[in-house]
CSV table of C-alpha atoms in Angstrom, one decimal:
chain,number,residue,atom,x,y,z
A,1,UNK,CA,54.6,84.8,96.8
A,2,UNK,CA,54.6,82.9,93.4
A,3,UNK,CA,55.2,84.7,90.5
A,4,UNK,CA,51.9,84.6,89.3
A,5,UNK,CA,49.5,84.9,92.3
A,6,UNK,CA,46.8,86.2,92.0
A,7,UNK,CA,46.6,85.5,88.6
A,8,UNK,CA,43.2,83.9,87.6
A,9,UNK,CA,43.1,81.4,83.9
A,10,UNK,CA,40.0,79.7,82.9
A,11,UNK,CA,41.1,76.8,80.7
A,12,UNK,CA,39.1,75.2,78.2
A,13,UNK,CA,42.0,73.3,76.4
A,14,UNK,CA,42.3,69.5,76.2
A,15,UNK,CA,45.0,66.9,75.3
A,16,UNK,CA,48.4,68.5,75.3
A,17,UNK,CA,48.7,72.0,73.4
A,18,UNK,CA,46.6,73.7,75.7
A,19,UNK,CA,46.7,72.0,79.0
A,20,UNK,CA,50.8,71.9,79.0
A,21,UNK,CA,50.3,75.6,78.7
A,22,UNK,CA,48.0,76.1,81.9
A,23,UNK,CA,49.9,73.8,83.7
A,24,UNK,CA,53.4,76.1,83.3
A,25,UNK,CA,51.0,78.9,84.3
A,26,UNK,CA,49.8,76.8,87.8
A,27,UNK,CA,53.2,75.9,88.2
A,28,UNK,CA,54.1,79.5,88.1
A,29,UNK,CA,51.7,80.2,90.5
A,30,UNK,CA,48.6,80.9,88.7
A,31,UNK,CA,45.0,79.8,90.0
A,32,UNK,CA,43.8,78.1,87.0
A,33,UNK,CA,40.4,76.3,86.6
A,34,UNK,CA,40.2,73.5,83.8
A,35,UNK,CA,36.6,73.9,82.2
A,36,UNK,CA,35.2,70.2,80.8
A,37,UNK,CA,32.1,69.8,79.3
A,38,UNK,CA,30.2,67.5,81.7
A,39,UNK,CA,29.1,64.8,78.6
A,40,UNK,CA,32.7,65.3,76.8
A,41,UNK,CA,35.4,66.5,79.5
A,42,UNK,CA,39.1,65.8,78.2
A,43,UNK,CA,39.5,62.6,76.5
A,44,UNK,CA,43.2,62.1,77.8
A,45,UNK,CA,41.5,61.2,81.3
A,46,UNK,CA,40.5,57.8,80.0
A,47,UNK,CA,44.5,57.4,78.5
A,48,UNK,CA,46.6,54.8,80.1
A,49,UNK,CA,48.3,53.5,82.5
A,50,UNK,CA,46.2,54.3,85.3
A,51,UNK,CA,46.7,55.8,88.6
A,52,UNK,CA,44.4,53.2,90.4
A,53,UNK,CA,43.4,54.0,94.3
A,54,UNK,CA,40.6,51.3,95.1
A,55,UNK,CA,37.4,51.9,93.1
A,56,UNK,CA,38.7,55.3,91.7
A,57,UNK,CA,41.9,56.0,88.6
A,58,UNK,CA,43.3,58.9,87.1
A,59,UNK,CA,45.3,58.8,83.5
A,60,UNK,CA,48.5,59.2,84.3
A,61,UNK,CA,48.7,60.7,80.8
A,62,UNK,CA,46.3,63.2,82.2
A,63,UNK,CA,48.0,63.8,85.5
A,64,UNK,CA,51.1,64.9,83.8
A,65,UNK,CA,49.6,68.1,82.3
A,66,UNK,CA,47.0,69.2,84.4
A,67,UNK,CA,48.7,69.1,87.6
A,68,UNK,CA,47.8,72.2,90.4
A,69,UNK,CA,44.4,73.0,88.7
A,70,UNK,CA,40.9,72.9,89.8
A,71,UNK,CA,38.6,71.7,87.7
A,72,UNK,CA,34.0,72.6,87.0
A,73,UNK,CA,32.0,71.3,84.6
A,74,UNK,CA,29.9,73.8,81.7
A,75,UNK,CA,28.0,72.8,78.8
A,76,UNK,CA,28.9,75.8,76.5
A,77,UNK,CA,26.6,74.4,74.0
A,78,UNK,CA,23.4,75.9,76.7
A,79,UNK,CA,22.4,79.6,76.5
A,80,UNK,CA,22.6,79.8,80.3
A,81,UNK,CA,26.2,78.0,80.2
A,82,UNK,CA,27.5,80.8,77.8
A,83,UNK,CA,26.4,83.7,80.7
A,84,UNK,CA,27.8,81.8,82.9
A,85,UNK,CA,31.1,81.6,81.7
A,86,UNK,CA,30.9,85.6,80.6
A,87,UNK,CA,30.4,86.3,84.4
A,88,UNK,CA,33.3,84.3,85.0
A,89,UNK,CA,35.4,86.0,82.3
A,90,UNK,CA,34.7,89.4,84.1
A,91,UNK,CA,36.5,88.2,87.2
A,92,UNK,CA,39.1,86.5,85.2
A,93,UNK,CA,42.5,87.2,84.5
A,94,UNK,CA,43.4,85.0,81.1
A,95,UNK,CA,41.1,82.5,79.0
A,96,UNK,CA,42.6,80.1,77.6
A,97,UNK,CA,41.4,77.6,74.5
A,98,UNK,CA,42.5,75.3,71.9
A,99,UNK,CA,39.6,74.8,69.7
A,100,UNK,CA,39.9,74.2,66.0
A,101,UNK,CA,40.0,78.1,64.8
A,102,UNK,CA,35.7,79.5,64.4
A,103,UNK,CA,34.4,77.4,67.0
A,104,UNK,CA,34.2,79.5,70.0
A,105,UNK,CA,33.1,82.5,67.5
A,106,UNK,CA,30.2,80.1,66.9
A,107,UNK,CA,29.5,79.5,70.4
A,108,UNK,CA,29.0,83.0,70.9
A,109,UNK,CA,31.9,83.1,73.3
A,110,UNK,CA,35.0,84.1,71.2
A,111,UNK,CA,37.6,86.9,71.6
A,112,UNK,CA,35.4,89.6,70.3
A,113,UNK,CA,32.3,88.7,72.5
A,114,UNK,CA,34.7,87.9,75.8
A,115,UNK,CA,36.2,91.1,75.2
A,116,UNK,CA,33.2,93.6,76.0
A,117,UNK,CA,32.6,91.8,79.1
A,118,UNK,CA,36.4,92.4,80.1
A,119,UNK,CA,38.5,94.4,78.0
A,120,UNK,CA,41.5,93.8,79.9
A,121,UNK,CA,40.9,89.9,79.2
A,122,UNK,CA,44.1,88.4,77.8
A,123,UNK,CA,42.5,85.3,75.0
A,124,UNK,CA,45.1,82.6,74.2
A,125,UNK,CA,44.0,80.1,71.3
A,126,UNK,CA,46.2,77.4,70.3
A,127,UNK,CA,45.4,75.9,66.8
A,128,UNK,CA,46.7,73.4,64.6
A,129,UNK,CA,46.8,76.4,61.6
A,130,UNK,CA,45.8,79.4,63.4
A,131,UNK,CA,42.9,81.9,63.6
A,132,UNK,CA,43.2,83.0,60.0
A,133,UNK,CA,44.1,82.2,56.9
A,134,UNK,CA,43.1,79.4,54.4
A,135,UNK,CA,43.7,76.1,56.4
A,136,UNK,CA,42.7,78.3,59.9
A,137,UNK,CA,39.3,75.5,59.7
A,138,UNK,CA,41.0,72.1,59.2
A,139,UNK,CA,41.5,69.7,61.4
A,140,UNK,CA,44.9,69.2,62.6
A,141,UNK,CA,47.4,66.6,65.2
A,142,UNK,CA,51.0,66.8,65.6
A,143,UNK,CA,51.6,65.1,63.2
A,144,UNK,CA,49.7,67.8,60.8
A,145,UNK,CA,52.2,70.7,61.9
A,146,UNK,CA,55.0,68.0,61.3
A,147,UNK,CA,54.2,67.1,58.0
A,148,UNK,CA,53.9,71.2,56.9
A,149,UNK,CA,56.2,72.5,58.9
A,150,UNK,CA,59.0,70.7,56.7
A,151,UNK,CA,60.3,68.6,60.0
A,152,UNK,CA,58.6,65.7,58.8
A,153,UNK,CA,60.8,65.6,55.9
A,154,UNK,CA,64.2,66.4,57.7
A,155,UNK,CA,64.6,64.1,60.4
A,156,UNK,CA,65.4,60.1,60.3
A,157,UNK,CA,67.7,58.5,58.3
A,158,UNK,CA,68.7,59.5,55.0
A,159,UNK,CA,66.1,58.1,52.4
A,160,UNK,CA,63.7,57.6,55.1
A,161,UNK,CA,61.4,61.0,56.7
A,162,UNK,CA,60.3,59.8,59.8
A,163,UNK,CA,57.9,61.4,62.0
A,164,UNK,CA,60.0,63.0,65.5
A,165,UNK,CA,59.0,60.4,68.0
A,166,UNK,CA,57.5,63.3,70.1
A,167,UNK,CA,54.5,65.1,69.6
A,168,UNK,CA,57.2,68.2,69.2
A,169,UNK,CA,54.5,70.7,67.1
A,170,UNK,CA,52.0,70.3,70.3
A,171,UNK,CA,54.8,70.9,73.3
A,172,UNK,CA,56.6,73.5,70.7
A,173,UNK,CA,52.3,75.5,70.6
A,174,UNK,CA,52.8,74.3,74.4
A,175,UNK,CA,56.0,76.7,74.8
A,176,UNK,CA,54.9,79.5,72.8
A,177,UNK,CA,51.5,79.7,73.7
A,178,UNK,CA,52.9,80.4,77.1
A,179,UNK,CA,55.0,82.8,76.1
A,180,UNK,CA,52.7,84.9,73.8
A,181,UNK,CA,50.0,84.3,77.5
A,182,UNK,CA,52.7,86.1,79.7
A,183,UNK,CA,53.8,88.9,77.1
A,184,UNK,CA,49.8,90.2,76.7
A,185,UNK,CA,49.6,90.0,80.3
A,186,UNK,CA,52.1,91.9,81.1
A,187,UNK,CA,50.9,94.5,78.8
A,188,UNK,CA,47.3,94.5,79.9
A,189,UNK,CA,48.9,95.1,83.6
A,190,UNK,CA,50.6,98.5,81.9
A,191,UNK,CA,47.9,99.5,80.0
A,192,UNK,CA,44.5,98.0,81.2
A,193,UNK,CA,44.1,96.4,77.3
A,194,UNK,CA,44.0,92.9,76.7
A,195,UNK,CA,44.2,91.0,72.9
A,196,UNK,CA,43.8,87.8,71.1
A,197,UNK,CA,46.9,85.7,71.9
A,198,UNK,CA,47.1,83.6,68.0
A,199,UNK,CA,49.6,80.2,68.6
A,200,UNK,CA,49.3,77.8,65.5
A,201,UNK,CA,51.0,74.6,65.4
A,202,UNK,CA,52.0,75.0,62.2
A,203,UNK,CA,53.7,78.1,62.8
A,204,UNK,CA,55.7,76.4,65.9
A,205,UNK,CA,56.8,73.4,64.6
A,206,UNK,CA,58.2,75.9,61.6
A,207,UNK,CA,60.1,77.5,64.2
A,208,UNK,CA,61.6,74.0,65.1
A,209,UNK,CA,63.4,73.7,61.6
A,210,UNK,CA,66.5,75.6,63.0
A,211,UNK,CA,68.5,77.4,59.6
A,212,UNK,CA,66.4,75.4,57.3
A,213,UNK,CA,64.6,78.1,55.6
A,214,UNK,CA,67.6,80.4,55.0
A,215,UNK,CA,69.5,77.4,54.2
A,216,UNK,CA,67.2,77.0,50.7
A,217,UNK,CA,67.1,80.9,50.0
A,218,UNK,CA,70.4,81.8,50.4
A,219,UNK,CA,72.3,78.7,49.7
A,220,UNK,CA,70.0,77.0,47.5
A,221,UNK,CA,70.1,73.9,49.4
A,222,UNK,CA,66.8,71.8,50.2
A,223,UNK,CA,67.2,70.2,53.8
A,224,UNK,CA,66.8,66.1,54.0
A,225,UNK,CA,66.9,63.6,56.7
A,226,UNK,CA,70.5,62.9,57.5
A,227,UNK,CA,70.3,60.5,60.2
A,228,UNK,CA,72.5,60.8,63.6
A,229,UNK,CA,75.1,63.1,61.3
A,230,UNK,CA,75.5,66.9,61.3
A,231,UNK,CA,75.8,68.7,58.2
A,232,UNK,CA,78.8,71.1,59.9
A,233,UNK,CA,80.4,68.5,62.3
A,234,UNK,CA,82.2,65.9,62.3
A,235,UNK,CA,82.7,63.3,64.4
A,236,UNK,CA,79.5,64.7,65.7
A,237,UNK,CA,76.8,61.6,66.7
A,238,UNK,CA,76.2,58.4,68.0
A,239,UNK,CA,78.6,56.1,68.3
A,240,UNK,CA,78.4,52.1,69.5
A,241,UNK,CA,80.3,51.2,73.0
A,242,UNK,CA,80.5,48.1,74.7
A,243,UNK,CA,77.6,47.7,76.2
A,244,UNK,CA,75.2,50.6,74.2
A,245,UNK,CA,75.8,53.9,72.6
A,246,UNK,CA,77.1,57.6,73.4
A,247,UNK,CA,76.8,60.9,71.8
A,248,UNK,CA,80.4,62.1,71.1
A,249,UNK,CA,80.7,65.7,69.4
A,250,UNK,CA,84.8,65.6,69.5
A,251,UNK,CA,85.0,67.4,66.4
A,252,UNK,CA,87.0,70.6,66.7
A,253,UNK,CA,90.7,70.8,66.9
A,254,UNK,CA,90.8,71.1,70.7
A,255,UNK,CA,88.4,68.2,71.4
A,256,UNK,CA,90.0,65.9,68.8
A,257,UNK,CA,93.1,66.3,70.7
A,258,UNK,CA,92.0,65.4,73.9
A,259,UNK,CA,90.4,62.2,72.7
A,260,UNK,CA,93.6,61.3,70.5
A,261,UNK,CA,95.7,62.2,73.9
A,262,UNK,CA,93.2,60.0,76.1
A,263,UNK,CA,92.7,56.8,73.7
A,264,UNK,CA,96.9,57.1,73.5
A,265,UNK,CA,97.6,58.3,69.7
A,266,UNK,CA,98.7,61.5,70.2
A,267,UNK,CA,100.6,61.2,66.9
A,268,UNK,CA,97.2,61.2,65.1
A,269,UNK,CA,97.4,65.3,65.8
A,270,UNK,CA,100.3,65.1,63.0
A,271,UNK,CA,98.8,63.3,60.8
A,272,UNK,CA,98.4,65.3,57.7
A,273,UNK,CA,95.5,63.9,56.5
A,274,UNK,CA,93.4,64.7,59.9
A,275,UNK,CA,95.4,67.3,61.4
A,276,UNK,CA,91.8,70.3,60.7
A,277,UNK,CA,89.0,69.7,61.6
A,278,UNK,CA,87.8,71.0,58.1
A,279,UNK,CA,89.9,67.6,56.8
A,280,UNK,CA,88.2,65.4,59.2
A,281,UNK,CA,84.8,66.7,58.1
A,282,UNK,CA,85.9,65.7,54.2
A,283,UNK,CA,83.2,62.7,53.8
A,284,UNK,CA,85.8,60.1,52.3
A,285,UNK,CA,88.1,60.9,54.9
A,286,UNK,CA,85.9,61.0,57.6
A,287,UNK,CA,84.0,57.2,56.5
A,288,UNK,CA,87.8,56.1,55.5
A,289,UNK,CA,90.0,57.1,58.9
A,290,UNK,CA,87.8,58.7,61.5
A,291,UNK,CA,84.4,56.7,62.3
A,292,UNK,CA,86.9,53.0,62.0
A,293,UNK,CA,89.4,54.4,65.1
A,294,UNK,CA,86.8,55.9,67.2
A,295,UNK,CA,84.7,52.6,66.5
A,296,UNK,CA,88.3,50.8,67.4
A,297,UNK,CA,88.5,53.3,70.7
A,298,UNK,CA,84.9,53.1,72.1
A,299,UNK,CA,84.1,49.4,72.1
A,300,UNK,CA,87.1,48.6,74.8
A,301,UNK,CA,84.7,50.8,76.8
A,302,UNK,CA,81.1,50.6,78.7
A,303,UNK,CA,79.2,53.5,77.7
A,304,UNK,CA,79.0,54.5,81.5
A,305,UNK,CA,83.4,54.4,81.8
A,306,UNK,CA,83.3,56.4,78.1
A,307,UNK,CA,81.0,59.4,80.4
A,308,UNK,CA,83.0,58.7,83.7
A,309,UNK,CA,85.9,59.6,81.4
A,310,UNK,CA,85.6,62.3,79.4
A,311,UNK,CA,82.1,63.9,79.6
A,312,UNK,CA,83.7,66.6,81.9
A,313,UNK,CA,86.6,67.8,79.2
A,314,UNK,CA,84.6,67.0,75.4
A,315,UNK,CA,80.8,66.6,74.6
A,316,UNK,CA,80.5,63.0,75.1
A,317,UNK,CA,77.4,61.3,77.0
A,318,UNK,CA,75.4,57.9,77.2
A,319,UNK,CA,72.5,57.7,74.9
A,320,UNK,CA,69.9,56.7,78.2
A,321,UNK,CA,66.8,54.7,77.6
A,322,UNK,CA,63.7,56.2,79.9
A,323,UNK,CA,64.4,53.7,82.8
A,324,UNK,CA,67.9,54.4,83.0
A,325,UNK,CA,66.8,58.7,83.2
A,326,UNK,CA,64.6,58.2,85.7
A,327,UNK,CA,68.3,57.3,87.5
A,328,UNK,CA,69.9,59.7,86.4
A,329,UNK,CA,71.9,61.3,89.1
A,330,UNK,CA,71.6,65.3,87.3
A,331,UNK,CA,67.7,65.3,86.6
A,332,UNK,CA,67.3,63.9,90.0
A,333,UNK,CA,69.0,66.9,91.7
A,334,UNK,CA,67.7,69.2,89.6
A,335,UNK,CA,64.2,68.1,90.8
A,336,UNK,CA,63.2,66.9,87.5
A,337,UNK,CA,61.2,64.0,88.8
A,338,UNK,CA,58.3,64.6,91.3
A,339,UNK,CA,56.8,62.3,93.2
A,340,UNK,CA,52.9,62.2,92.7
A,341,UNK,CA,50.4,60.5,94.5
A,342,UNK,CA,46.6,59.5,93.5
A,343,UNK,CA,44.9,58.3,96.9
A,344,UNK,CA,47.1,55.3,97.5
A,345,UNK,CA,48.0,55.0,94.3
A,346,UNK,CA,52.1,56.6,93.5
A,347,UNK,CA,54.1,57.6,90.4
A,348,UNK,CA,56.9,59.6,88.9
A,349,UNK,CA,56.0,62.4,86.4
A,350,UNK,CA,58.5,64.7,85.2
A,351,UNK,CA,58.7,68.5,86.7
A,352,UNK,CA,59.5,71.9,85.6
A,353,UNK,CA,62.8,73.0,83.6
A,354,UNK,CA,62.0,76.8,85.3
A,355,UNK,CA,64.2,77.0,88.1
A,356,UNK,CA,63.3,80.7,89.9
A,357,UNK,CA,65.6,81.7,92.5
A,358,UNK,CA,63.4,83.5,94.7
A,359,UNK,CA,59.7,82.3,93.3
A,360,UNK,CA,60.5,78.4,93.0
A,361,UNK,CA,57.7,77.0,91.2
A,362,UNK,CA,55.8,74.7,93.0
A,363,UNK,CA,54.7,70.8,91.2
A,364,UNK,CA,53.2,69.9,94.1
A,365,UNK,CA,49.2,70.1,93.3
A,366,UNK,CA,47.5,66.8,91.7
A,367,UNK,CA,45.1,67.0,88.7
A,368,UNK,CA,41.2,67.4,89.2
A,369,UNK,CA,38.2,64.9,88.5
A,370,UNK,CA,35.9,66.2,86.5
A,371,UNK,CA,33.8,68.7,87.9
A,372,UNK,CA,35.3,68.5,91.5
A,373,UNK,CA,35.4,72.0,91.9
A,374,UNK,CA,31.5,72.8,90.6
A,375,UNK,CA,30.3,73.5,94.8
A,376,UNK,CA,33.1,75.6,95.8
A,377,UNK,CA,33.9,77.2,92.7
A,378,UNK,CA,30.4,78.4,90.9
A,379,UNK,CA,29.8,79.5,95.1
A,380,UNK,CA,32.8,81.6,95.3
A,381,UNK,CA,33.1,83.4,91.8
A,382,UNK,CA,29.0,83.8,91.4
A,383,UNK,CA,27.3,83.1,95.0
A,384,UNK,CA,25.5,79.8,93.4
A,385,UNK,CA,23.7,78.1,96.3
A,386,UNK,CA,24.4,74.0,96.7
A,387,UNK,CA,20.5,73.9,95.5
A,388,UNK,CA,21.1,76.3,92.3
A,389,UNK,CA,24.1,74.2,91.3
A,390,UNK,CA,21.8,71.3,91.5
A,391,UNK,CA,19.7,72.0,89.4
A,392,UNK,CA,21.4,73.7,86.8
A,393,UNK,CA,23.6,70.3,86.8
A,394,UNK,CA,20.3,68.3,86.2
A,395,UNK,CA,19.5,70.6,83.6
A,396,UNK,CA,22.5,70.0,81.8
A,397,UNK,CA,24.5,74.1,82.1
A,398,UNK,CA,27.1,72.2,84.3
């Protein structure tokens, strides 16, 4: 058993917040069925590079979040498309949706309408702003929640906001969404009620900023890009090597003695003027003593003898490029790559950080085409005959 056999999602999300969520749940075990409209289906599917086997591709964009689903095609825009999809929701476990907030209310196929069909439906939407409140209509991308959120303005170097070079406010909806999914399910198991599952962007990538927020009301201070420093630590950042860069966070008194002891100046530890950590943090000091020796220390080294060294006594690792992690001998044990095949056609995409003990999740399925499932699926959940799907697909419902 998986841990969430048996557990039925509908999934009418596209791009990333949204379909990352579904694919946790699939990896988890759940059966979940990625709704497209037949004339608009996910745009990510057309994202490259390709998958290419022969005549036929798949994004590899697209494969990486919508792994282990099956996929049908539904017009919801068509009256008979809407019943449809309410028959569906009665034998349905979860719905899940990342519309801009109003827009499955005004399909006639919202929460509140979904809900008298199944009142034990659990109804995830992830939004750029959320269901309510004064921005709930607008438009929004990452970089939307980004710029809001305050992360925009803390990160890069100092002078400069730059934007995180992930799309961090979609994967952070991604992570909560799925949260927020499980929790209501859960309780609609215990009591038979389901509810509205509300995951805005906005509200995620806020939840990102770390102690920024109490930071400004209790200390007054107003958070701004610092670059590859900490504002508690120091040394505590990248640092150049022979042949690339590390992290090194040797900044308490315990790992400052063991780099001292390894890099042969033991006598630094007496040094008045560096002997605390709280006098190697002083900013003078610190630009004036400390960055010069470990500068001095860590270009006699490669940044792979620097981690052969000392990753296993202080906080020290190689800053990897994504061709040398796909080496990397600790994500490769920990299954973090999977293998994934497309017809002929082979590639890497990365797995799941669960690890389950007894209910190992499983990476194994591929992403759908569009509408692969429409025979099989519409047959099994509402007895559709091969010549009613037909037509209903000429008529534009699916």
């Amino acid at each position: 058993m998986k841990p969430l056999e048996g557990v039925t999602i509908l999934d009418l999300t596209r791009v990333v917040a949204g379909p990352y969520a579904t694919m946790i749940l699939a990896d988890l075990g759940a059966r979940v069925i990625k709704i497209e409209n037949p004339g608009d289906p996910d745009y990510t599917r057309d994202f490259e590079p390709y998958l290419v086997d022969g005549d036929k591709r798949q994004s590899a964009f697209f494969a990486q979040y919508n792994r282990n689903k099956e996929a049908i095609t539904l017009n919801l825009k068509e009256p008979r498309a809407k019943d449809i999809f309410r028959q569906m929701v009665q034998k349905a476990d979860i719905v899940v949706e990342n519309y801009r907030a109003g827009v499955m209310d005004k399909l006639g196929v919202g929460y509140e309408n979904l809900k008298t069909y199944n009142p034990k439906l659990v109804y995830t939407a992830i939004s750029g702003f959320g269901q309510t409140g004064p921005y709930s209509t607008w438009p929004a991308y990452d970089n939307s929640g980004q710029a809001l959120s305050g992360l925009w303005s803390m990160n890069g170097m100092p002078g400069e906001p730059t934007r995180i070079g992930t799309i961090i406010g979609d994967l952070a909806a991604t992570f909560f969404g799925a949260i927020g999914t499980l929790s209501a399910y859960i309780h609609a198991q215990k009591t038979g009620q389901g509810q509205l599952v509300d995951v805005a962007q906005l509200d995620a990538s806020l939840a990102l900023t770390e102690n920024a927020v109490s930071n400004y009301t209790v200390g007054g201070q107003v958070q701004v890009p610092i670059g590859n420093d900490h504002p508690l630590c120091r040394p505590y950042g990248k640092f150049r090597a022979k042949d690339g860069e590390v992290f090194f966070g040797g900044y308490t008194d315990r790992f400052w003695k063991t780099t001292c002891e390894f890099f042969g100046e033991p006598e630094l530890l007496q040094d008045p003027e560096i002997d605390t950590m709280a006098k190697r943090f002083d900013e003078e000091v610190y630009n004036r003593r400390i960055l010069p020796k470990i500068n001095q220390w860590f270009s006699a080294y490669t940044c792979q003898e620097l981690q052969d060294a000392l990753a296993e006594k202080l906080p020290l690792t190689a800053i990897h490029t994504i061709d040398q992690v796909l080496l990397d001998p600790q994500l490769n044990h920990r299954d973090m790559f999977i293998d994934y095949a497309y017809g002929n056609a082979h590639g890497k995409l990365f797995g799941t950080p669960v690890k389950l003990s007894e209910t190992p999740c499983d990476t194994s399925g591929r992403a759908p085409e569009i509408g692969e499932g429409n025979a099989r699926i519409y047959q099994e959940f509402l007895g559709y005959s091969e010549e009613e799907i037909r037509v209903l697909s000429e008529e534009g419902v699916l």
